[in-house]
mmCIF file of C-alpha atoms in Angstrom:
data_model
loop_
_atom_site.group_PDB
_atom_site.id
_atom_site.type_symbol
_atom_site.label_atom_id
_atom_site.label_comp_id
_atom_site.label_asym_id
_atom_site.label_seq_id
_atom_site.Cartn_x
_atom_site.Cartn_y
_atom_site.Cartn_z
ATOM 1 C CA SER A 720 174.446 47.444 84.324
ATOM 2 C CA ALA A 721 175.194 51.057 85.278
ATOM 3 C CA VAL A 722 172.944 53.135 87.501
ATOM 4 C CA ILE A 723 172.047 56.365 85.737
ATOM 5 C CA SER A 724 170.371 59.427 87.185
ATOM 6 C CA GLN A 725 169.079 62.511 85.438
ATOM 7 C CA LYS A 726 168.176 65.958 86.714
ATOM 8 C CA PRO A 727 165.657 67.452 86.538
ATOM 9 C CA SER A 728 163.105 64.681 86.153
ATOM 10 C CA ARG A 729 160.680 67.153 84.629
ATOM 11 C CA ASP A 730 160.368 70.856 83.985
ATOM 12 C CA ILE A 731 158.017 73.372 82.460
ATOM 13 C CA CYS A 732 159.839 76.186 80.691
ATOM 14 C CA GLN A 733 158.926 79.332 78.829
ATOM 15 C CA ARG A 734 159.734 79.640 75.171
ATOM 16 C CA GLY A 735 163.010 81.389 74.456
ATOM 17 C CA THR A 736 164.716 80.118 77.595
ATOM 18 C CA SER A 737 167.286 77.339 77.974
ATOM 19 C CA LEU A 738 167.384 74.250 80.166
ATOM 20 C CA THR A 739 170.409 72.182 81.116
ATOM 21 C CA ILE A 740 169.849 68.503 81.809
ATOM 22 C CA GLN A 741 172.372 66.529 83.822
ATOM 23 C CA CYS A 742 173.220 62.860 83.488
ATOM 24 C CA GLN A 743 175.247 61.088 86.175
ATOM 25 C CA VAL A 744 176.495 57.509 86.001
ATOM 26 C CA ASP A 745 177.720 55.461 88.946
ATOM 27 C CA SER A 746 180.733 54.117 87.057
ATOM 28 C CA GLN A 747 183.132 55.349 84.409
ATOM 29 C CA VAL A 748 181.830 54.836 80.894
ATOM 30 C CA THR A 749 183.314 55.616 77.541
ATOM 31 C CA MET A 750 180.151 56.118 75.546
ATOM 32 C CA MET A 751 177.300 58.399 76.567
ATOM 33 C CA PHE A 752 174.399 59.245 74.315
ATOM 34 C CA TRP A 753 171.570 61.756 74.332
ATOM 35 C CA TYR A 754 168.185 60.899 72.835
ATOM 36 C CA ARG A 755 164.956 62.756 72.292
ATOM 37 C CA GLN A 756 161.575 61.060 72.486
ATOM 38 C CA GLN A 757 158.762 63.256 71.262
ATOM 39 C CA PRO A 758 155.264 62.490 72.603
ATOM 40 C CA GLY A 759 154.113 59.082 71.441
ATOM 41 C CA GLN A 760 157.174 58.646 69.253
ATOM 42 C CA SER A 761 160.305 56.553 69.114
ATOM 43 C CA LEU A 762 163.763 57.516 70.298
ATOM 44 C CA THR A 763 165.956 59.686 68.120
ATOM 45 C CA LEU A 764 169.656 60.023 68.790
ATOM 46 C CA ILE A 765 170.717 63.638 69.246
ATOM 47 C CA ALA A 766 174.435 63.163 69.789
ATOM 48 C CA THR A 767 177.199 61.051 71.221
ATOM 49 C CA ALA A 768 179.003 62.735 74.103
ATOM 50 C CA ASN A 769 182.731 62.158 73.932
ATOM 51 C CA GLN A 770 184.951 62.745 76.917
ATOM 52 C CA GLY A 771 187.641 65.262 76.146
ATOM 53 C CA SER A 772 186.373 66.210 72.701
ATOM 54 C CA GLU A 773 183.413 67.721 70.906
ATOM 55 C CA ALA A 774 180.164 65.813 70.833
ATOM 56 C CA THR A 775 179.194 64.097 67.596
ATOM 57 C CA TYR A 776 175.786 65.289 66.410
ATOM 58 C CA GLU A 777 173.305 63.407 64.262
ATOM 59 C CA SER A 778 171.726 64.856 61.176
ATOM 60 C CA GLY A 779 169.141 67.462 62.092
ATOM 61 C CA PHE A 780 170.727 68.383 65.415
ATOM 62 C CA VAL A 781 173.227 71.205 65.847
ATOM 63 C CA ILE A 782 175.564 72.280 68.610
ATOM 64 C CA ASP A 783 174.085 75.771 68.898
ATOM 65 C CA LYS A 784 170.691 74.315 69.761
ATOM 66 C CA PHE A 785 171.867 71.343 71.849
ATOM 67 C CA PRO A 786 175.272 72.079 73.380
ATOM 68 C CA ILE A 787 176.703 69.112 75.237
ATOM 69 C CA SER A 788 179.415 68.875 77.831
ATOM 70 C CA ARG A 789 181.283 65.766 78.944
ATOM 71 C CA PRO A 790 183.779 66.860 81.562
ATOM 72 C CA ASN A 791 184.590 63.358 82.815
ATOM 73 C CA LEU A 792 183.735 59.699 82.384
ATOM 74 C CA THR A 793 180.722 59.744 84.730
ATOM 75 C CA PHE A 794 178.896 62.947 83.841
ATOM 76 C CA SER A 795 177.377 64.808 80.909
ATOM 77 C CA THR A 796 175.003 67.695 80.341
ATOM 78 C CA LEU A 797 172.675 68.517 77.481
ATOM 79 C CA THR A 798 171.351 72.055 77.102
ATOM 80 C CA VAL A 799 168.215 72.738 75.128
ATOM 81 C CA SER A 800 168.648 76.327 73.967
ATOM 82 C CA ASN A 801 166.161 78.995 72.920
ATOM 83 C CA MET A 802 163.297 76.589 73.471
ATOM 84 C CA SER A 803 160.080 76.463 71.503
ATOM 85 C CA PRO A 804 156.985 74.285 72.094
ATOM 86 C CA GLU A 805 158.355 71.851 69.492
ATOM 87 C CA ASP A 806 161.138 71.012 71.958
ATOM 88 C CA SER A 807 158.606 69.497 74.359
ATOM 89 C CA SER A 808 159.867 65.934 74.661
ATOM 90 C CA ILE A 809 161.461 63.436 76.943
ATOM 91 C CA TYR A 810 165.241 63.707 76.864
ATOM 92 C CA LEU A 811 167.128 60.552 77.772
ATOM 93 C CA CYS A 812 170.767 59.841 78.324
ATOM 94 C CA SER A 813 172.155 56.374 77.863
ATOM 95 C CA VAL A 814 175.452 54.633 78.372
ATOM 96 C CA GLY A 815 177.167 51.613 76.940
ATOM 97 C CA GLY A 816 177.472 50.548 73.346
ATOM 98 C CA ASN A 817 176.201 47.066 73.333
ATOM 99 C CA PRO A 818 173.628 47.100 74.887
ATOM 100 C CA GLN A 819 172.673 50.577 76.043
ATOM 101 C CA TYR A 820 171.216 51.433 79.411
ATOM 102 C CA PHE A 821 168.955 54.414 79.773
ATOM 103 C CA GLY A 822 168.480 56.996 82.441
ATOM 104 C CA PRO A 823 164.977 57.751 83.726
ATOM 105 C CA GLY A 824 164.572 60.709 81.379
ATOM 106 C CA THR A 825 163.735 64.393 81.694
ATOM 107 C CA ARG A 826 160.218 65.334 80.695
ATOM 108 C CA LEU A 827 160.295 68.846 79.246
ATOM 109 C CA THR A 828 157.255 70.955 78.475
ATOM 110 C CA VAL A 829 157.747 74.289 76.739
ATOM 111 C CA THR A 830 154.927 76.795 76.963
ATOM 112 C CA GLY B 680 170.107 56.730 56.038
ATOM 113 C CA GLN B 681 169.918 53.638 58.183
ATOM 114 C CA GLN B 682 166.390 52.803 59.184
ATOM 115 C CA VAL B 683 164.563 50.046 60.988
ATOM 116 C CA MET B 684 160.917 49.560 60.129
ATOM 117 C CA GLN B 685 158.690 48.091 62.853
ATOM 118 C CA ILE B 686 155.123 46.817 62.649
ATOM 119 C CA PRO B 687 152.437 46.870 63.824
ATOM 120 C CA GLN B 688 152.241 50.308 65.389
ATOM 121 C CA TYR B 689 149.678 49.195 67.888
ATOM 122 C CA GLN B 690 148.119 45.959 69.087
ATOM 123 C CA HIS B 691 145.350 45.390 71.561
ATOM 124 C CA VAL B 692 144.976 41.747 72.675
ATOM 125 C CA GLN B 693 142.898 39.787 75.116
ATOM 126 C CA GLU B 694 144.856 38.473 78.070
ATOM 127 C CA GLY B 695 146.118 35.020 77.200
ATOM 128 C CA GLU B 696 146.424 35.726 73.478
ATOM 129 C CA ASP B 697 149.762 35.817 71.711
ATOM 130 C CA PHE B 698 151.501 38.927 70.411
ATOM 131 C CA THR B 699 154.163 39.449 67.772
ATOM 132 C CA THR B 700 156.046 42.517 66.594
ATOM 133 C CA TYR B 701 158.327 42.589 63.560
ATOM 134 C CA CYS B 702 161.335 44.650 62.541
ATOM 135 C CA ASN B 703 163.023 44.971 59.207
ATOM 136 C CA SER B 704 166.150 46.661 57.902
ATOM 137 C CA SER B 705 167.011 47.118 54.239
ATOM 138 C CA THR B 706 170.682 46.470 55.014
ATOM 139 C CA THR B 707 172.460 43.783 56.993
ATOM 140 C CA LEU B 708 172.699 44.495 60.695
ATOM 141 C CA SER B 709 175.561 43.796 63.057
ATOM 142 C CA ASN B 710 173.041 43.028 65.760
ATOM 143 C CA ILE B 711 169.554 43.898 66.842
ATOM 144 C CA GLN B 712 168.425 44.765 70.329
ATOM 145 C CA TRP B 713 164.985 44.785 71.903
ATOM 146 C CA TYR B 714 163.770 47.204 74.558
ATOM 147 C CA LYS B 715 160.563 47.552 76.542
ATOM 148 C CA GLN B 716 159.206 50.871 77.725
ATOM 149 C CA ARG B 717 156.413 50.817 80.264
ATOM 150 C CA PRO B 718 153.981 53.754 80.238
ATOM 151 C CA GLY B 719 155.758 56.704 81.874
ATOM 152 C CA GLY B 720 159.036 54.794 82.056
ATOM 153 C CA HIS B 721 162.270 54.627 80.149
ATOM 154 C CA PRO B 722 163.441 51.942 77.701
ATOM 155 C CA VAL B 723 164.753 48.819 79.403
ATOM 156 C CA PHE B 724 167.027 46.423 77.575
ATOM 157 C CA LEU B 725 165.548 42.978 76.964
ATOM 158 C CA ILE B 726 167.931 41.137 74.690
ATOM 159 C CA GLN B 727 170.515 41.345 71.944
ATOM 160 C CA LEU B 728 170.656 39.068 68.896
ATOM 161 C CA VAL B 729 173.920 38.793 67.008
ATOM 162 C CA LYS B 730 174.058 35.576 64.998
ATOM 163 C CA SER B 731 172.252 34.785 61.786
ATOM 164 C CA GLY B 732 169.121 32.737 62.510
ATOM 165 C CA GLU B 733 169.510 33.168 66.253
ATOM 166 C CA VAL B 734 166.563 32.359 68.511
ATOM 167 C CA LYS B 735 166.512 33.318 72.179
ATOM 168 C CA LYS B 736 163.845 32.779 74.798
ATOM 169 C CA GLN B 737 163.057 34.583 78.006
ATOM 170 C CA LYS B 738 160.155 32.817 79.686
ATOM 171 C CA ARG B 739 157.150 33.649 77.476
ATOM 172 C CA LEU B 740 159.171 35.887 75.126
ATOM 173 C CA THR B 741 160.821 34.473 72.003
ATOM 174 C CA PHE B 742 163.204 36.583 69.940
ATOM 175 C CA GLN B 743 164.347 35.686 66.442
ATOM 176 C CA PHE B 744 166.966 37.116 64.113
ATOM 177 C CA GLY B 745 166.627 36.368 60.436
ATOM 178 C CA GLU B 746 169.091 34.368 58.400
ATOM 179 C CA ALA B 747 170.108 37.443 56.440
ATOM 180 C CA LYS B 748 170.393 39.521 59.628
ATOM 181 C CA LYS B 749 167.914 42.023 58.232
ATOM 182 C CA ASN B 750 164.798 41.178 60.172
ATOM 183 C CA SER B 751 163.769 40.206 63.653
ATOM 184 C CA SER B 752 160.686 39.396 65.646
ATOM 185 C CA LEU B 753 159.527 39.338 69.231
ATOM 186 C CA HIS B 754 156.761 36.915 70.119
ATOM 187 C CA ILE B 755 154.984 36.856 73.460
ATOM 188 C CA THR B 756 153.007 33.737 74.302
ATOM 189 C CA ALA B 757 149.890 34.029 76.455
ATOM 190 C CA THR B 758 150.106 37.739 77.193
ATOM 191 C CA GLN B 759 149.588 39.056 80.692
ATOM 192 C CA THR B 760 148.684 42.529 81.908
ATOM 193 C CA THR B 761 152.299 42.966 83.006
ATOM 194 C CA ASP B 762 153.348 42.800 79.352
ATOM 195 C CA VAL B 763 151.724 46.164 78.645
ATOM 196 C CA GLY B 764 154.094 48.749 77.184
ATOM 197 C CA THR B 765 155.886 49.727 74.020
ATOM 198 C CA TYR B 766 158.349 47.293 72.504
ATOM 199 C CA PHE B 767 161.167 48.763 70.455
ATOM 200 C CA CYS B 768 163.686 47.059 68.271
ATOM 201 C CA ALA B 769 166.959 48.869 67.716
ATOM 202 C CA GLY B 770 169.378 48.060 64.949
ATOM 203 C CA GLN B 771 173.100 48.421 65.173
ATOM 204 C CA TRP B 772 175.441 48.396 62.253
ATOM 205 C CA TYR B 773 179.166 48.714 62.685
ATOM 206 C CA GLY B 774 179.723 51.281 65.441
ATOM 207 C CA ASN B 775 177.895 52.076 68.632
ATOM 208 C CA LYS B 776 174.966 54.004 67.222
ATOM 209 C CA LEU B 777 171.532 52.466 67.726
ATOM 210 C CA VAL B 778 168.660 53.196 65.384
ATOM 211 C CA PHE B 779 165.305 52.538 66.968
ATOM 212 C CA GLY B 780 162.205 51.263 65.245
ATOM 213 C CA ALA B 781 158.951 53.146 65.675
ATOM 214 C CA GLY B 782 157.837 50.797 68.428
ATOM 215 C CA THR B 783 154.768 48.630 68.917
ATOM 216 C CA ILE B 784 152.341 49.613 71.648
ATOM 217 C CA LEU B 785 150.853 46.572 73.358
ATOM 218 C CA ARG B 786 147.632 46.838 75.326
ATOM 219 C CA VAL B 787 146.222 43.797 77.110
ATOM 220 C CA LYS B 788 142.552 43.451 78.028
ATOM 221 C CA SER B 789 141.912 41.406 81.144
#
């Protein structure tokens, strides 16, 4: 399985600001995914990060709010824009299709 | 949309008792995967079931996939305190997208 790191591991941000989360994998992977896990809830897929093309967003998530970059096969970023307290969640990246392996997550608190 | 229903939401057992969590999809799945998330941790892959009626075991854990490939269960025999966490099923249809169930929180009293 791939080794996945995320930065930052946690952050406390003011409403209205933006935070960029990085996901680094120790090997080249085709599929990278970004999930949100709200407190005490399950995982919800935000988008699939495609190398060399636009990310594919799930219903309820838009590019203006969650822009994603995927500059190469080992790295991706997710930006949470114009944050509100409702964005307080754990954000997880994962790789692989079948099965998926998850990074340690970024715990975001918006005040 | 595609959904996976998971029950129960929460279970609190005495150490040594058994535990079971169930998942159900209204449509036929390509496969179902099970993950465990320890408190404060991230989901860790446990197993994938692909074939109709498949049963797989990992020590005290038994995973089943229904004949119609619409439901699945995870059974833990003789729970231990190390089993504490949230168990998620995740359904996959045709494509790479996973849809997670709501999860079952397991607490074990010693």
